[in-house]
Amino acid sequence: MFTQLFGHFLLNRNIITAEQLRVALEAKNITKARLGALAIEAGLMTASQVDLVHEEQKRVDKRIGDIAIAMGFLTEQDVEELLAKQKNANVLLGQALIDLGYLTNKQFEDVINEYKEIASFKGDSASGDKALAKDITTIFDLEYDPDKDFYVDYILLLTKNLIRFIGDDFVIAGCTKKSDLECEYITSQELTGDMTAYSAIAGGDAAFINIASRYAVDSSDDEDTAEEYGLFDAVDEFVEACVGEFLNLQNGLFAVNMSNNSNVELDLTPQTVERSTKVNISSGLAVTLQFSFGKVDFIIMRK
């Protein structure tokens, strides 16, 4: 799931624009990580070496891996291990940016090395939750927030649930605190019991339709049925209910975690839906996520 933080890093450094990121996230789903980008990310080749191999491939009819081995840049074992990592999320995003012309191999080398140096983990195989929690704390400036653990745990679980049930084609794009958030559509739910909190999902037509369809559609048969009956052609009560069910899922799992880990018992109120409204983020935060289909805001506030 570290690609979500890598994307935030690229935006925060003004290395790419929000629109370039959106296009790259869409392309990432059909992108295959090439050996050169994999080798750069792994630190086994430099960008200049990858460029040399690509130039050589224009002259000889050989695979990139064979050329890299012949030129002494990689071993056969290196190539086998790199090709086994073709689903590396950071590399897929980087490859999409390279393919689209937004980054050169050298620029990718520079940013991935800087990112790995400042990040608190070493690739997708790192310990995970503890490292992500640290980076979420930094990104959302939660170090001195009295409810830091609450917000970090909620965002960490939200990230996992989004990847599992909606898709991994998103990155953390920003955070709103102590200001008004204009909402075209918003579904909300309160957590009550040993503590009280407000949660919500806000976005426009594309956000609600895509979240609803991705959450509700599990198979090609479901896709055919949805298309036949026009289930996700517009934001209607069915779409709103699907988005609300994802929020309910997130909060239900969070409540279970709070009970198991902190002995805090929580109940969930029924979801409510509003259109064309404004939410005051008086406490807590609104997490803005950039998906390939557009932006979505997830709001969580302790009361």
Coordinates of C-alpha atoms in Angstrom, one line a residue:
M1 CA 0.0 0.0 0.0
F2 CA 3.0 2.3 0.1
T3 CA 2.2 3.7 -3.4
Q4 CA -0.4 5.8 -1.7
L5 CA 2.4 7.6 0.3
F6 CA 4.8 7.6 -2.7
G7 CA 2.1 9.5 -4.7
H8 CA 1.7 12.0 -1.9
F9 CA 5.5 12.5 -1.9
L10 CA 5.5 13.3 -5.6
L11 CA 2.7 15.8 -5.2
N12 CA 4.2 17.4 -2.1
R13 CA 7.5 17.9 -3.9
N14 CA 5.8 19.4 -7.0
I15 CA 7.4 16.8 -9.1
I16 CA 4.2 16.1 -10.9
T17 CA 0.8 17.8 -11.0
A18 CA -2.4 16.5 -9.6
E19 CA -3.7 15.9 -13.2
Q20 CA -0.6 14.1 -14.2
L21 CA -1.0 11.9 -11.1
R22 CA -4.6 11.2 -12.0
V23 CA -3.7 10.1 -15.5
A24 CA -0.8 8.0 -14.2
L25 CA -3.0 6.2 -11.6
E26 CA -5.5 5.3 -14.4
A27 CA -2.6 4.1 -16.6
K28 CA -1.0 2.1 -13.7
N29 CA -3.9 -0.4 -13.8
I30 CA -2.7 -1.5 -17.3
T31 CA 1.0 -0.9 -16.9
K32 CA 3.6 -3.6 -16.7
A33 CA 6.7 -2.7 -14.7
R34 CA 9.7 -3.1 -17.0
L35 CA 13.1 -4.4 -15.9
G36 CA 14.8 -1.0 -16.1
A37 CA 12.5 0.6 -13.6
L38 CA 12.6 -2.4 -11.3
A39 CA 16.4 -2.4 -11.4
I40 CA 16.5 1.4 -10.6
E41 CA 14.0 1.0 -7.7
A42 CA 16.1 -1.9 -6.3
G43 CA 19.3 0.0 -6.6
L44 CA 20.9 -2.5 -8.9
M45 CA 21.2 -0.2 -11.9
T46 CA 21.5 3.5 -12.4
A47 CA 19.3 5.5 -14.8
S48 CA 22.2 6.0 -17.1
Q49 CA 22.9 2.3 -17.2
V50 CA 19.3 1.6 -18.1
D51 CA 19.4 4.2 -20.9
L52 CA 22.6 2.5 -22.2
V53 CA 20.8 -0.9 -22.3
H54 CA 17.8 0.6 -24.1
E55 CA 20.1 2.1 -26.7
E56 CA 21.8 -1.2 -27.2
Q57 CA 18.4 -2.9 -27.6
K58 CA 17.8 -0.7 -30.7
R59 CA 20.9 -2.3 -32.3
V60 CA 20.4 -6.0 -31.3
D61 CA 17.4 -8.2 -31.1
K62 CA 17.7 -9.3 -27.5
R63 CA 15.7 -9.0 -24.3
I64 CA 16.5 -6.1 -21.9
G65 CA 17.6 -8.6 -19.2
D66 CA 20.0 -10.5 -21.5
I67 CA 21.6 -7.2 -22.6
A68 CA 21.9 -6.0 -19.0
I69 CA 23.6 -9.3 -18.1
A70 CA 25.9 -9.1 -21.2
M71 CA 26.9 -5.6 -20.3
G72 CA 27.7 -6.6 -16.7
F73 CA 25.0 -4.6 -15.0
L74 CA 23.0 -7.5 -13.7
T75 CA 23.3 -11.2 -13.0
E76 CA 20.9 -13.9 -14.1
Q77 CA 19.7 -14.2 -10.5
D78 CA 19.2 -10.4 -10.4
V79 CA 16.9 -10.6 -13.5
E80 CA 14.9 -13.5 -12.1
E81 CA 14.3 -11.8 -8.8
L82 CA 13.4 -8.4 -10.4
L83 CA 10.9 -10.0 -12.8
A84 CA 9.3 -11.7 -9.8
K85 CA 8.5 -8.2 -8.4
Q86 CA 6.6 -6.8 -11.4
K87 CA 3.6 -6.0 -9.3
N88 CA 5.7 -3.6 -7.1
A89 CA 3.2 -0.8 -6.7
N90 CA 5.7 2.1 -6.5
V91 CA 7.4 0.8 -9.7
L92 CA 4.1 0.5 -11.5
L93 CA 3.3 4.1 -10.7
G94 CA 6.8 5.2 -11.7
Q95 CA 6.6 3.2 -14.9
A96 CA 3.3 4.8 -15.8
L97 CA 4.9 8.2 -15.2
I98 CA 7.9 7.3 -17.4
D99 CA 5.7 5.9 -20.1
L100 CA 3.6 9.0 -20.2
G101 CA 6.7 11.2 -20.4
Y102 CA 6.1 12.9 -17.0
L103 CA 9.4 11.5 -15.7
T104 CA 12.7 10.3 -17.2
N105 CA 14.5 7.3 -15.9
K106 CA 17.0 9.7 -14.2
Q107 CA 14.2 11.6 -12.5
F108 CA 12.6 8.4 -11.4
E109 CA 15.9 7.3 -10.0
D110 CA 16.4 10.5 -8.1
V111 CA 12.9 10.6 -6.6
I112 CA 12.7 6.9 -5.6
N113 CA 16.0 7.1 -3.9
E114 CA 15.0 10.3 -2.0
Y115 CA 11.7 8.8 -1.1
K116 CA 13.3 5.6 0.2
E117 CA 15.8 7.6 2.2
I118 CA 13.3 9.7 4.0
A119 CA 10.6 7.0 4.3
S120 CA 10.5 4.9 7.4
F121 CA 10.3 1.6 5.5
K122 CA 12.3 -0.3 2.9
G123 CA 10.0 -1.3 0.1
D124 CA 6.7 -3.1 0.2
S125 CA 8.1 -6.0 2.2
A126 CA 8.7 -3.9 5.3
S127 CA 7.0 -4.4 8.6
G128 CA 4.1 -2.3 7.4
D129 CA 1.6 -0.9 10.0
K130 CA 4.1 0.6 12.3
A131 CA 5.9 2.3 9.5
L132 CA 2.7 3.5 7.9
A133 CA 1.5 4.9 11.2
K134 CA 4.6 6.9 11.5
D135 CA 4.2 8.4 8.1
I136 CA 0.5 9.1 8.5
T137 CA 1.4 11.0 11.7
T138 CA 3.8 13.1 9.7
I139 CA 1.6 13.7 6.7
F140 CA -1.4 14.8 8.7
D141 CA 0.6 16.7 11.4
L142 CA -0.8 14.6 14.2
E143 CA 2.3 14.2 16.5
Y144 CA 0.9 16.5 19.2
D145 CA -2.8 15.8 18.7
P146 CA -4.3 14.3 21.8
D147 CA -6.3 12.0 19.6
K148 CA -3.4 11.0 17.5
D149 CA -3.7 7.2 18.0
F150 CA -7.5 7.4 17.1
Y151 CA -6.9 9.2 13.8
V152 CA -3.9 7.2 12.8
D153 CA -5.7 3.9 13.5
Y154 CA -8.7 5.0 11.5
I155 CA -6.8 6.3 8.5
L156 CA -4.6 3.1 8.5
L157 CA -7.7 0.9 8.5
L158 CA -9.4 3.1 5.9
T159 CA -6.4 2.8 3.5
K160 CA -6.4 -1.0 3.8
N161 CA -10.2 -1.2 3.2
L162 CA -10.0 1.1 0.2
I163 CA -7.3 -1.1 -1.3
R164 CA -9.3 -4.3 -0.6
F165 CA -12.8 -3.2 -1.5
I166 CA -12.5 -0.2 -3.9
G167 CA -9.0 -0.3 -5.5
D168 CA -5.4 0.8 -5.1
D169 CA -5.5 3.5 -7.8
F170 CA -5.3 6.4 -5.3
V171 CA -2.9 8.4 -3.4
I172 CA -3.1 10.8 -0.4
A173 CA -3.5 14.2 -2.0
G174 CA -4.1 16.5 1.0
C175 CA -5.7 17.2 4.3
T176 CA -8.2 19.8 5.5
K177 CA -8.3 21.0 9.1
K178 CA -10.5 23.6 10.8
S179 CA -12.2 24.9 7.8
D180 CA -15.4 24.5 5.8
L181 CA -15.6 21.7 3.2
E182 CA -18.0 22.1 0.3
C183 CA -19.7 18.8 -0.5
E184 CA -21.7 18.0 -3.6
Y185 CA -22.7 14.6 -2.0
I186 CA -22.0 13.4 1.5
T187 CA -22.9 10.3 3.4
S188 CA -22.1 10.4 7.1
Q189 CA -22.3 8.2 10.2
E190 CA -21.6 8.8 13.9
L191 CA -19.8 6.4 16.2
T192 CA -21.2 6.5 19.7
G193 CA -20.7 4.7 23.0
D194 CA -17.6 5.0 25.1
M195 CA -16.6 7.9 22.8
T196 CA -18.2 9.9 20.1
A197 CA -17.0 10.6 16.6
Y198 CA -18.3 11.8 13.2
S199 CA -17.3 10.1 9.9
A200 CA -18.3 10.8 6.3
I201 CA -17.5 10.3 2.6
A202 CA -17.9 13.3 0.4
G203 CA -17.4 13.8 -3.3
G204 CA -19.0 14.6 -6.7
D205 CA -20.9 12.4 -9.1
A206 CA -17.9 10.5 -10.4
A207 CA -16.6 9.8 -6.8
F208 CA -19.9 8.4 -5.6
I209 CA -20.7 6.4 -8.7
N210 CA -17.2 4.8 -8.8
I211 CA -17.0 4.0 -5.1
A212 CA -20.5 2.5 -5.2
S213 CA -19.9 0.4 -8.3
R214 CA -16.5 -0.9 -7.2
Y215 CA -17.9 -1.8 -3.8
A216 CA -21.0 -3.5 -5.0
V217 CA -19.8 -5.2 -8.2
D218 CA -17.9 -8.4 -7.5
S219 CA -17.9 -10.3 -10.9
S220 CA -18.4 -9.9 -14.6
D221 CA -21.9 -11.2 -14.2
D222 CA -22.6 -8.4 -11.7
E223 CA -21.1 -5.9 -14.2
D224 CA -23.4 -7.1 -16.9
T225 CA -26.4 -6.8 -14.6
A226 CA -25.5 -3.4 -13.5
E227 CA -25.0 -2.2 -17.1
E228 CA -28.3 -3.8 -18.2
Y229 CA -30.3 -2.0 -15.5
G230 CA -28.3 1.2 -15.5
L231 CA -27.6 0.8 -11.8
F232 CA -24.6 3.2 -11.8
D233 CA -25.5 5.8 -14.4
A234 CA -26.2 8.5 -11.9
V235 CA -26.1 9.3 -8.2
D236 CA -29.4 7.9 -6.9
E237 CA -30.6 6.2 -3.7
F238 CA -29.0 2.9 -4.7
V239 CA -25.6 4.6 -5.3
E240 CA -25.9 6.5 -2.1
A241 CA -26.8 3.3 -0.2
C242 CA -23.7 1.5 -1.6
V243 CA -21.4 4.3 -0.6
G244 CA -23.1 4.3 2.8
E245 CA -22.5 0.6 3.1
F246 CA -18.8 1.0 2.5
L247 CA -18.6 3.7 5.3
N248 CA -20.6 1.3 7.5
L249 CA -18.1 -1.5 6.8
Q250 CA -15.1 0.8 7.6
N251 CA -16.7 1.9 10.9
G252 CA -17.8 -1.5 11.8
L253 CA -14.3 -3.0 11.5
F254 CA -12.9 0.0 13.3
A255 CA -15.3 -0.5 16.2
V256 CA -14.3 -4.2 16.4
N257 CA -10.6 -3.1 16.5
M258 CA -11.3 -0.5 19.2
S259 CA -13.1 -3.2 21.3
N260 CA -10.3 -5.8 20.9
N261 CA -7.3 -3.5 21.2
S262 CA -8.5 -0.7 23.5
N263 CA -11.6 -2.0 25.3
V264 CA -13.6 0.8 23.9
E265 CA -17.1 -0.1 22.9
L266 CA -18.7 1.7 20.0
D267 CA -22.1 1.7 18.3
L268 CA -22.9 3.0 14.9
T269 CA -25.8 5.3 14.0
P270 CA -27.7 4.8 10.7
Q271 CA -26.0 6.5 7.7
T272 CA -27.5 9.8 6.5
V273 CA -27.1 11.4 3.0
E274 CA -27.0 15.1 2.1
R275 CA -26.5 17.0 -1.1
S276 CA -25.0 20.4 -1.8
T277 CA -24.0 21.1 1.8
K278 CA -21.1 22.4 3.8
V279 CA -19.3 20.6 6.6
N280 CA -17.2 22.5 9.2
I281 CA -14.1 20.6 10.1
S282 CA -14.0 22.0 13.6
S283 CA -11.8 19.2 14.8
G284 CA -10.3 16.1 13.2
L285 CA -9.5 16.2 9.5
A286 CA -10.8 15.6 6.0
V287 CA -8.4 13.3 4.1
T288 CA -8.4 14.0 0.3
L289 CA -7.6 11.1 -1.8
Q290 CA -6.9 11.3 -5.6
F291 CA -8.3 8.4 -7.4
S292 CA -8.0 7.8 -11.1
F293 CA -11.7 8.8 -11.4
G294 CA -11.3 12.0 -9.3
K295 CA -11.1 13.2 -5.7
V296 CA -12.8 11.9 -2.7
D297 CA -12.8 13.3 0.9
F298 CA -13.0 11.1 3.9
I299 CA -13.9 13.0 7.1
I300 CA -13.2 11.8 10.6
M301 CA -13.7 14.0 13.7
R302 CA -13.6 13.2 17.4
K303 CA -16.4 15.0 19.3

